[in-house]
Coordinates of C-alpha atoms and ligand atoms in Angstrom, one line a residue:
M1 CA -0.4 34.7 -25.6
A2 CA -2.9 32.3 -24.2
R3 CA -2.5 31.3 -20.6
P4 CA 0.7 28.7 -20.8
L5 CA -0.8 25.9 -18.9
T6 CA -1.8 22.6 -20.4
A7 CA -1.8 18.9 -19.1
D8 CA 0.0 17.2 -22.1
I9 CA -1.2 13.6 -22.7
D10 CA 1.4 11.3 -24.4
L11 CA -0.7 8.3 -25.4
D12 CA 2.3 6.5 -26.7
A13 CA 3.8 6.3 -22.9
L14 CA 0.2 5.0 -22.2
R15 CA 0.4 2.2 -24.5
H16 CA 4.0 1.7 -23.3
N17 CA 2.6 1.3 -19.5
Y18 CA -0.1 -1.2 -20.6
R19 CA 2.3 -3.4 -22.7
L20 CA 4.8 -3.2 -19.3
A21 CA 1.7 -4.5 -17.2
R22 CA 0.4 -7.0 -19.9
D23 CA 3.9 -8.5 -19.7
Q24 CA 4.5 -8.8 -16.2
A25 CA 1.5 -11.4 -16.4
P26 CA 1.7 -13.2 -19.4
H27 CA -0.7 -15.9 -18.5
S28 CA -3.4 -13.0 -17.4
R29 CA -5.5 -10.9 -19.3
S30 CA -5.3 -7.4 -18.2
V31 CA -8.2 -4.9 -17.8
A32 CA -7.2 -1.3 -18.4
V33 CA -8.8 0.6 -15.2
I34 CA -10.1 3.8 -16.9
K35 CA -12.6 5.1 -13.9
A36 CA -12.7 9.0 -12.9
D37 CA -11.9 10.1 -16.5
A38 CA -8.8 7.8 -16.8
Y39 CA -7.3 9.0 -13.7
G40 CA -8.1 12.3 -15.0
H41 CA -6.4 11.9 -18.7
G42 CA -9.4 11.6 -20.7
A43 CA -11.1 8.0 -20.5
L44 CA -12.6 8.4 -24.2
R45 CA -9.1 9.1 -25.8
C46 CA -7.4 6.8 -23.4
A47 CA -10.0 3.8 -24.6
R48 CA -9.2 4.7 -27.9
A49 CA -5.8 4.5 -27.6
L50 CA -5.6 1.3 -26.0
E51 CA -8.3 -0.5 -28.1
D52 CA -6.0 -2.6 -30.1
L53 CA -4.0 -3.8 -26.9
A54 CA -6.5 -4.0 -24.0
P55 CA -9.1 -6.7 -24.1
A56 CA -11.3 -4.8 -21.6
F57 CA -11.7 -1.6 -19.8
A58 CA -13.2 -1.1 -16.2
V59 CA -14.9 2.0 -14.9
A60 CA -16.9 2.8 -11.5
C61 CA -20.2 3.1 -12.6
L62 CA -22.8 3.3 -15.5
E63 CA -22.6 6.7 -16.4
E64 CA -18.6 6.2 -17.1
A65 CA -19.6 3.0 -19.3
E66 CA -22.0 4.8 -21.3
T67 CA -19.4 7.8 -22.4
L68 CA -17.3 5.1 -23.8
R69 CA -20.0 3.3 -25.9
E70 CA -21.4 6.7 -27.0
G71 CA -17.7 7.2 -27.8
G72 CA -17.8 4.4 -29.8
I73 CA -15.9 1.9 -27.6
T74 CA -17.0 -1.5 -28.4
A75 CA -15.0 -3.8 -25.9
P76 CA -15.9 -5.2 -22.9
I77 CA -16.6 -2.9 -20.2
V78 CA -16.6 -4.0 -16.1
L79 CA -18.7 -2.0 -13.4
L80 CA -16.0 -2.3 -10.7
E81 CA -18.6 -1.5 -8.1
G82 CA -21.6 -3.1 -10.3
I83 CA -25.1 -1.4 -10.1
F84 CA -26.0 1.0 -7.8
E85 CA -29.6 0.1 -8.2
A86 CA -31.8 -2.4 -10.0
A87 CA -33.1 -0.4 -12.8
E88 CA -29.5 -0.2 -14.1
L89 CA -29.5 -3.8 -15.4
E90 CA -31.5 -2.8 -18.5
R91 CA -28.7 -0.5 -19.4
V92 CA -25.9 -3.0 -18.3
E93 CA -27.7 -5.6 -20.4
A94 CA -28.2 -3.2 -23.7
L95 CA -24.8 -1.8 -23.6
G96 CA -23.1 -5.4 -22.9
L97 CA -21.3 -4.3 -20.1
W98 CA -19.9 -7.1 -17.5
M99 CA -20.2 -6.2 -13.7
A100 CA -19.1 -6.9 -10.4
V101 CA -22.0 -8.3 -7.5
H102 CA -20.8 -7.2 -4.2
A103 CA -23.9 -7.4 -2.3
D104 CA -27.0 -8.9 -1.6
W105 CA -29.5 -6.6 -2.6
Q106 CA -27.5 -6.8 -6.2
L107 CA -27.6 -10.5 -6.3
E108 CA -31.6 -10.8 -5.8
A109 CA -31.7 -8.0 -8.3
L110 CA -29.9 -9.9 -10.8
L111 CA -31.3 -13.4 -9.9
A112 CA -34.7 -11.4 -10.8
Y113 CA -33.8 -9.9 -14.0
R114 CA -33.9 -12.4 -16.6
P115 CA -31.7 -10.8 -19.2
A116 CA -31.9 -12.1 -23.2
R117 CA -28.3 -12.5 -23.6
P118 CA -25.7 -13.7 -20.8
I119 CA -24.4 -10.8 -18.3
P120 CA -20.8 -11.5 -17.3
V121 CA -20.6 -11.3 -13.4
W122 CA -17.8 -11.2 -11.0
V123 CA -18.5 -12.1 -7.6
K124 CA -16.7 -9.7 -5.4
V125 CA -15.6 -11.2 -1.9
D126 CA -14.2 -9.2 1.2
S127 CA -10.7 -10.7 1.5
G128 CA -9.8 -8.3 3.9
M129 CA -9.9 -4.7 2.6
H130 CA -13.6 -4.6 4.2
R131 CA -15.0 -2.0 1.7
L132 CA -17.2 -4.1 -0.4
G133 CA -17.7 -7.7 -1.1
F134 CA -19.6 -10.9 0.1
P135 CA -17.8 -12.2 3.4
P136 CA -15.7 -15.5 2.3
E137 CA -17.9 -17.5 4.1
R138 CA -20.6 -16.6 2.0
A139 CA -19.1 -16.8 -1.4
E140 CA -19.9 -20.1 -2.0
A141 CA -23.8 -19.8 -1.7
V142 CA -23.5 -16.9 -3.6
W143 CA -21.6 -18.9 -6.3
E144 CA -23.7 -21.4 -6.6
R145 CA -27.2 -19.5 -7.0
L146 CA -25.3 -17.7 -10.1
A147 CA -24.5 -20.6 -11.1
A148 CA -27.7 -22.4 -11.0
A149 CA -28.8 -19.2 -13.1
P150 CA -28.4 -19.7 -17.3
A151 CA -27.8 -16.1 -17.9
Y152 CA -24.8 -15.8 -15.5
A153 CA -23.8 -19.5 -15.0
C154 CA -21.4 -19.3 -18.3
D155 CA -19.4 -16.2 -17.4
L156 CA -18.5 -16.1 -13.5
H157 CA -15.1 -14.8 -12.1
L158 CA -14.1 -14.4 -8.6
M159 CA -13.0 -11.0 -7.4
S160 CA -11.3 -9.2 -4.7
H161 CA -9.1 -6.0 -4.2
F162 CA -5.9 -6.0 -2.1
A163 CA -5.4 -3.4 0.6
T164 CA -1.5 -3.7 1.3
A165 CA -0.3 -5.0 -2.5
D166 CA 2.2 -1.7 -2.5
A167 CA 3.8 -2.8 0.6
R168 CA 5.9 -5.7 1.9
G169 CA 6.5 -7.1 5.3
S170 CA 2.7 -6.9 7.2
G171 CA 2.0 -10.4 5.9
Y172 CA -1.5 -8.7 5.3
F173 CA -1.3 -9.2 1.5
E174 CA -0.1 -13.0 2.2
R175 CA -3.3 -13.6 4.2
Q176 CA -5.9 -12.0 1.7
L177 CA -4.1 -14.0 -1.2
G178 CA -4.1 -17.3 1.1
L179 CA -7.9 -17.0 1.5
L180 CA -8.6 -16.3 -2.2
E181 CA -6.3 -19.1 -3.7
A182 CA -8.4 -21.6 -1.4
L183 CA -11.6 -20.0 -2.5
A184 CA -11.0 -20.1 -6.0
E185 CA -9.8 -23.6 -5.9
R186 CA -12.9 -25.0 -3.8
L187 CA -15.4 -23.0 -6.2
G188 CA -13.3 -23.5 -9.6
A189 CA -13.3 -20.2 -10.1
P190 CA -11.1 -18.3 -12.5
S191 CA -10.2 -15.1 -10.8
C192 CA -9.3 -11.3 -11.1
L193 CA -7.4 -9.9 -8.1
A194 CA -4.4 -7.8 -9.1
N195 CA -4.5 -3.9 -9.0
S196 CA -1.4 -2.4 -10.3
P197 CA 1.1 -2.9 -7.4
A198 CA 0.0 -6.7 -7.2
T199 CA 0.6 -6.7 -11.2
L200 CA 4.3 -5.4 -10.6
A201 CA 5.0 -7.1 -7.5
W202 CA 3.2 -9.9 -6.6
P203 CA 3.0 -12.5 -9.7
A204 CA 1.4 -15.4 -7.6
S205 CA -1.6 -13.1 -7.5
H206 CA -2.2 -13.1 -11.3
G207 CA -5.5 -14.4 -12.2
A208 CA -7.4 -15.0 -15.4
W209 CA -7.8 -11.2 -15.7
N210 CA -5.6 -8.4 -13.8
R211 CA -6.9 -4.9 -13.0
P212 CA -3.6 -2.6 -13.4
G213 CA -4.7 1.2 -13.1
V214 CA -2.4 3.7 -11.7
M215 CA 0.5 2.3 -13.4
L216 CA -0.9 2.7 -16.9
Y217 CA -0.5 6.4 -16.3
G218 CA 3.1 6.2 -15.0
S219 CA 2.9 6.2 -11.3
D220 CA 4.5 3.8 -9.8
P221 CA 2.4 2.1 -6.9
L222 CA 5.0 0.5 -5.1
E223 CA 6.5 1.7 -1.9
A224 CA 9.8 0.4 -2.9
A225 CA 10.3 0.0 -6.9
N226 CA 11.2 -2.6 -8.5
A227 CA 12.8 -3.4 -12.1
A228 CA 9.7 -3.5 -14.0
S229 CA 8.1 -0.4 -12.1
R230 CA 11.1 1.7 -12.7
R231 CA 10.4 1.4 -16.7
L232 CA 7.2 3.0 -16.6
A233 CA 6.8 6.3 -18.3
P234 CA 4.6 9.2 -17.3
V235 CA 1.6 10.1 -19.6
M236 CA 0.5 13.2 -18.0
T237 CA 2.9 16.5 -17.7
L238 CA 1.5 18.9 -16.3
R239 CA 3.3 22.3 -18.1
S240 CA 3.3 25.9 -17.7
A241 CA 6.0 29.0 -17.9
I242 CA 7.0 31.8 -15.8
I243 CA 5.1 34.7 -16.1
A244 CA 6.9 37.0 -13.8
V245 CA 10.3 37.3 -12.0
R246 CA 10.9 39.4 -8.9
E247 CA 14.4 40.4 -6.9
L248 CA 13.7 39.8 -3.1
A249 CA 16.4 41.4 -0.3
E250 CA 17.1 38.8 2.1
G251 CA 13.9 38.2 4.9
E252 CA 11.7 39.4 2.4
P253 CA 8.4 37.0 2.5
V254 CA 6.5 35.6 -0.6
G255 CA 2.8 35.3 -1.1
Y256 CA -0.2 34.4 1.6
G257 CA 0.9 34.5 5.1
G258 CA 4.7 35.1 4.0
R259 CA 5.1 31.6 4.9
W260 CA 8.6 31.8 2.8
R261 CA 11.3 34.4 3.4
A262 CA 14.1 34.8 1.2
P263 CA 17.4 32.9 3.0
R264 CA 19.4 35.5 0.9
P265 CA 19.0 37.7 -1.6
S266 CA 16.7 35.5 -3.9
R267 CA 15.1 35.5 -7.2
I268 CA 11.6 34.4 -7.8
G269 CA 9.5 33.2 -10.6
V270 CA 5.9 33.4 -10.6
V271 CA 4.2 30.5 -12.4
A272 CA 0.6 30.1 -14.4
C273 CA -0.8 27.3 -12.1
G274 CA -2.4 27.2 -8.9
Y275 CA -5.2 25.2 -6.9
G276 CA -7.9 26.7 -9.0
D277 CA -6.1 24.6 -11.9
G278 CA -5.8 21.2 -9.2
Y279 CA -2.3 21.5 -8.3
D280 CA -2.4 20.8 -4.8
R281 CA -2.6 23.9 -2.1
H282 CA -0.7 21.7 0.5
A283 CA 2.8 21.4 -1.6
L284 CA 5.2 22.6 1.0
D285 CA 8.1 24.9 0.2
G286 CA 10.4 22.5 -1.2
T287 CA 8.2 20.6 -3.7
P288 CA 10.1 20.0 -6.3
V289 CA 9.5 21.7 -9.8
L290 CA 11.5 21.7 -13.3
V291 CA 12.2 24.9 -14.4
A292 CA 13.7 24.6 -18.3
G293 CA 14.2 20.9 -17.5
R294 CA 16.1 21.6 -14.4
R295 CA 14.8 20.9 -10.7
T296 CA 14.6 23.8 -8.3
A297 CA 11.4 24.0 -5.5
I298 CA 8.4 25.7 -4.7
A299 CA 8.8 28.9 -2.5
G300 CA 5.4 30.1 -0.7
K301 CA 2.0 29.1 -0.2
V302 CA 0.1 28.1 -3.9
S303 CA -2.6 30.3 -4.9
M304 CA -5.5 29.9 -6.9
D305 CA -3.9 30.9 -10.2
M306 CA -0.1 31.1 -9.3
L307 CA 2.6 29.5 -7.3
T308 CA 6.2 30.7 -6.8
V309 CA 9.5 28.9 -7.2
D310 CA 13.0 29.7 -6.4
L311 CA 15.0 30.7 -9.3
T312 CA 18.0 32.2 -7.4
D313 CA 20.5 29.7 -8.7
M314 CA 19.0 29.7 -12.2
P315 CA 19.9 32.9 -13.9
E316 CA 19.2 31.4 -17.1
A317 CA 15.5 31.1 -16.0
D318 CA 13.1 34.3 -17.1
I319 CA 9.8 34.9 -18.3
G320 CA 8.6 32.4 -20.7
S321 CA 10.8 29.3 -19.3
E322 CA 9.2 26.5 -19.5
V323 CA 7.7 24.9 -16.0
V324 CA 7.1 21.4 -15.3
L325 CA 5.0 20.6 -12.3
W326 CA 5.3 16.9 -12.9
G327 CA 6.0 14.8 -16.2
R328 CA 8.2 15.3 -18.6
A329 CA 10.2 18.4 -19.6
A330 CA 11.3 19.3 -23.2
N331 CA 14.8 18.1 -22.4
G332 CA 13.7 14.8 -21.4
E333 CA 14.2 15.1 -17.7
V334 CA 11.2 13.6 -15.6
L335 CA 9.6 14.9 -12.2
S336 CA 7.3 11.9 -11.0
V337 CA 4.2 12.5 -9.6
D338 CA 4.9 10.4 -7.3
E339 CA 7.6 12.3 -5.6
V340 CA 5.4 15.7 -6.0
A341 CA 2.5 13.7 -4.3
R342 CA 4.9 13.1 -1.3
H343 CA 5.6 16.8 -0.8
C344 CA 1.9 17.2 -0.5
D345 CA 1.1 14.6 1.9
T346 CA -0.7 12.9 -0.8
I347 CA -0.7 10.2 -3.6
S348 CA -0.1 10.4 -7.2
Y349 CA -4.2 9.6 -7.7
T350 CA -5.3 12.7 -6.2
L351 CA -3.1 14.9 -8.1
L352 CA -3.8 13.1 -11.4
T353 CA -7.7 13.1 -10.9
G354 CA -7.8 16.8 -9.6
V355 CA -6.7 18.7 -12.4
L356 CA -9.5 20.9 -13.4
P357 CA -11.3 21.3 -16.5
R358 CA -9.9 24.9 -16.6
V359 CA -6.5 23.1 -17.8
P360 CA -6.5 22.1 -21.4
R361 CA -5.7 18.8 -22.3
R362 CA -3.7 18.3 -25.3
Y363 CA -3.0 14.6 -26.9
H364 CA 0.4 13.4 -28.5
G365 CA 1.0 10.2 -29.8
A366 CA -0.5 7.1 -30.8
S367 CA -1.1 7.5 -34.4
G368 CA -4.2 6.4 -35.8
T369 CA -6.4 7.7 -33.2
D370 CA -8.4 11.2 -34.3
P371 CA -7.9 14.0 -32.3
H372 CA -11.6 14.9 -30.6
Ligands
PLP401 C1 -9.6 1.7 -9.2 C2 -9.5 0.0 -8.7 C3 -8.6 -0.8 -9.4 C4 -6.8 -0.3 -9.9 O1 -6.3 0.2 -8.7 P1 -4.7 1.0 -8.8 O2 -4.4 1.0 -7.9 O3 -5.1 2.0 -9.7 O4 -4.0 -0.1 -9.7 C5 -8.5 -2.1 -9.0 N1 -9.5 -2.6 -8.7 C6 -10.6 -1.8 -8.0 C7 -11.8 -2.7 -7.6 C8 -10.5 -0.5 -8.2 O5 -11.8 0.5 -7.7

């Protein structure tokens, strides 16, 4: 038998989550963000599964867009950070891409370049994230220069990114949004502001376009779930099996450094999954795991190819029992990647993008999309 670890990708769940994003914002169009290989889910497979629903896709760089074009994706693709050097503009034009412009050198490169056909440009303004974008007081001047160039004037948008859309109470989100609303009004600009948490929780931020990302993969980006976010369905199930069982006397340690010690006579299951597959080595004892669809927990440090779980109260579990590290078990039980992330002192984004190539992806659902 082959090593039992797989990442099962449920493309019907992806479509369900996309529809949920779209239905939260009925007056916006939703760009499906599929950067970083669709957050580890496979960008081309995900794009094909969403092709009839999503009017556009977004990626971080030209190389990611090229992969999609080579795979036959014809929908608009937005480069969220624009170009990284002026020489990329030819490819942007040839591939029919849309792009953010966040810096003066990009603006000058665009204005110096004379495309034969228009390039839709999203002017990125730094409204408080303080990462990329023009300062708000410069936005008008940038906008006017692009609006005076025929190749760019016809399809200009205002873009910005929120730093705190996942939480309430600080007032910072409202400050960013207030600034952007005033700016959009002054410029008469259609906007694209909302990421996943803003799509789910801040309808006032919905613009001509929204940019949901992680929610498409079933992770709840909100600090406190709401009615919509509770309906998200997991897309990736990281699934393996018990490959060995150990009976331990009270006090016996498990794994490197003996971090976990049996507090009573214990039964330990060894799972074929480790940090060499992308499972987070920071997972603490107590990190939840589903064995045969029932919750139990990690006991002992994660090693490269294996991890260990407590089966003491699960006499029915044995070699070959299904183990779900996150996602949906065969019996329907769900373990959210967000919950696992909290036990690893990280976020779902790092766990999902961190699943390594050693783990075979298996695609399910979205009938009509060919197996690759
Ligand atoms: C990644 C990204 C998104 C999507 O963010 P999520 O939190 O995954 O929804 C949106 N906009 C920009 C600019 C991004 O880089």
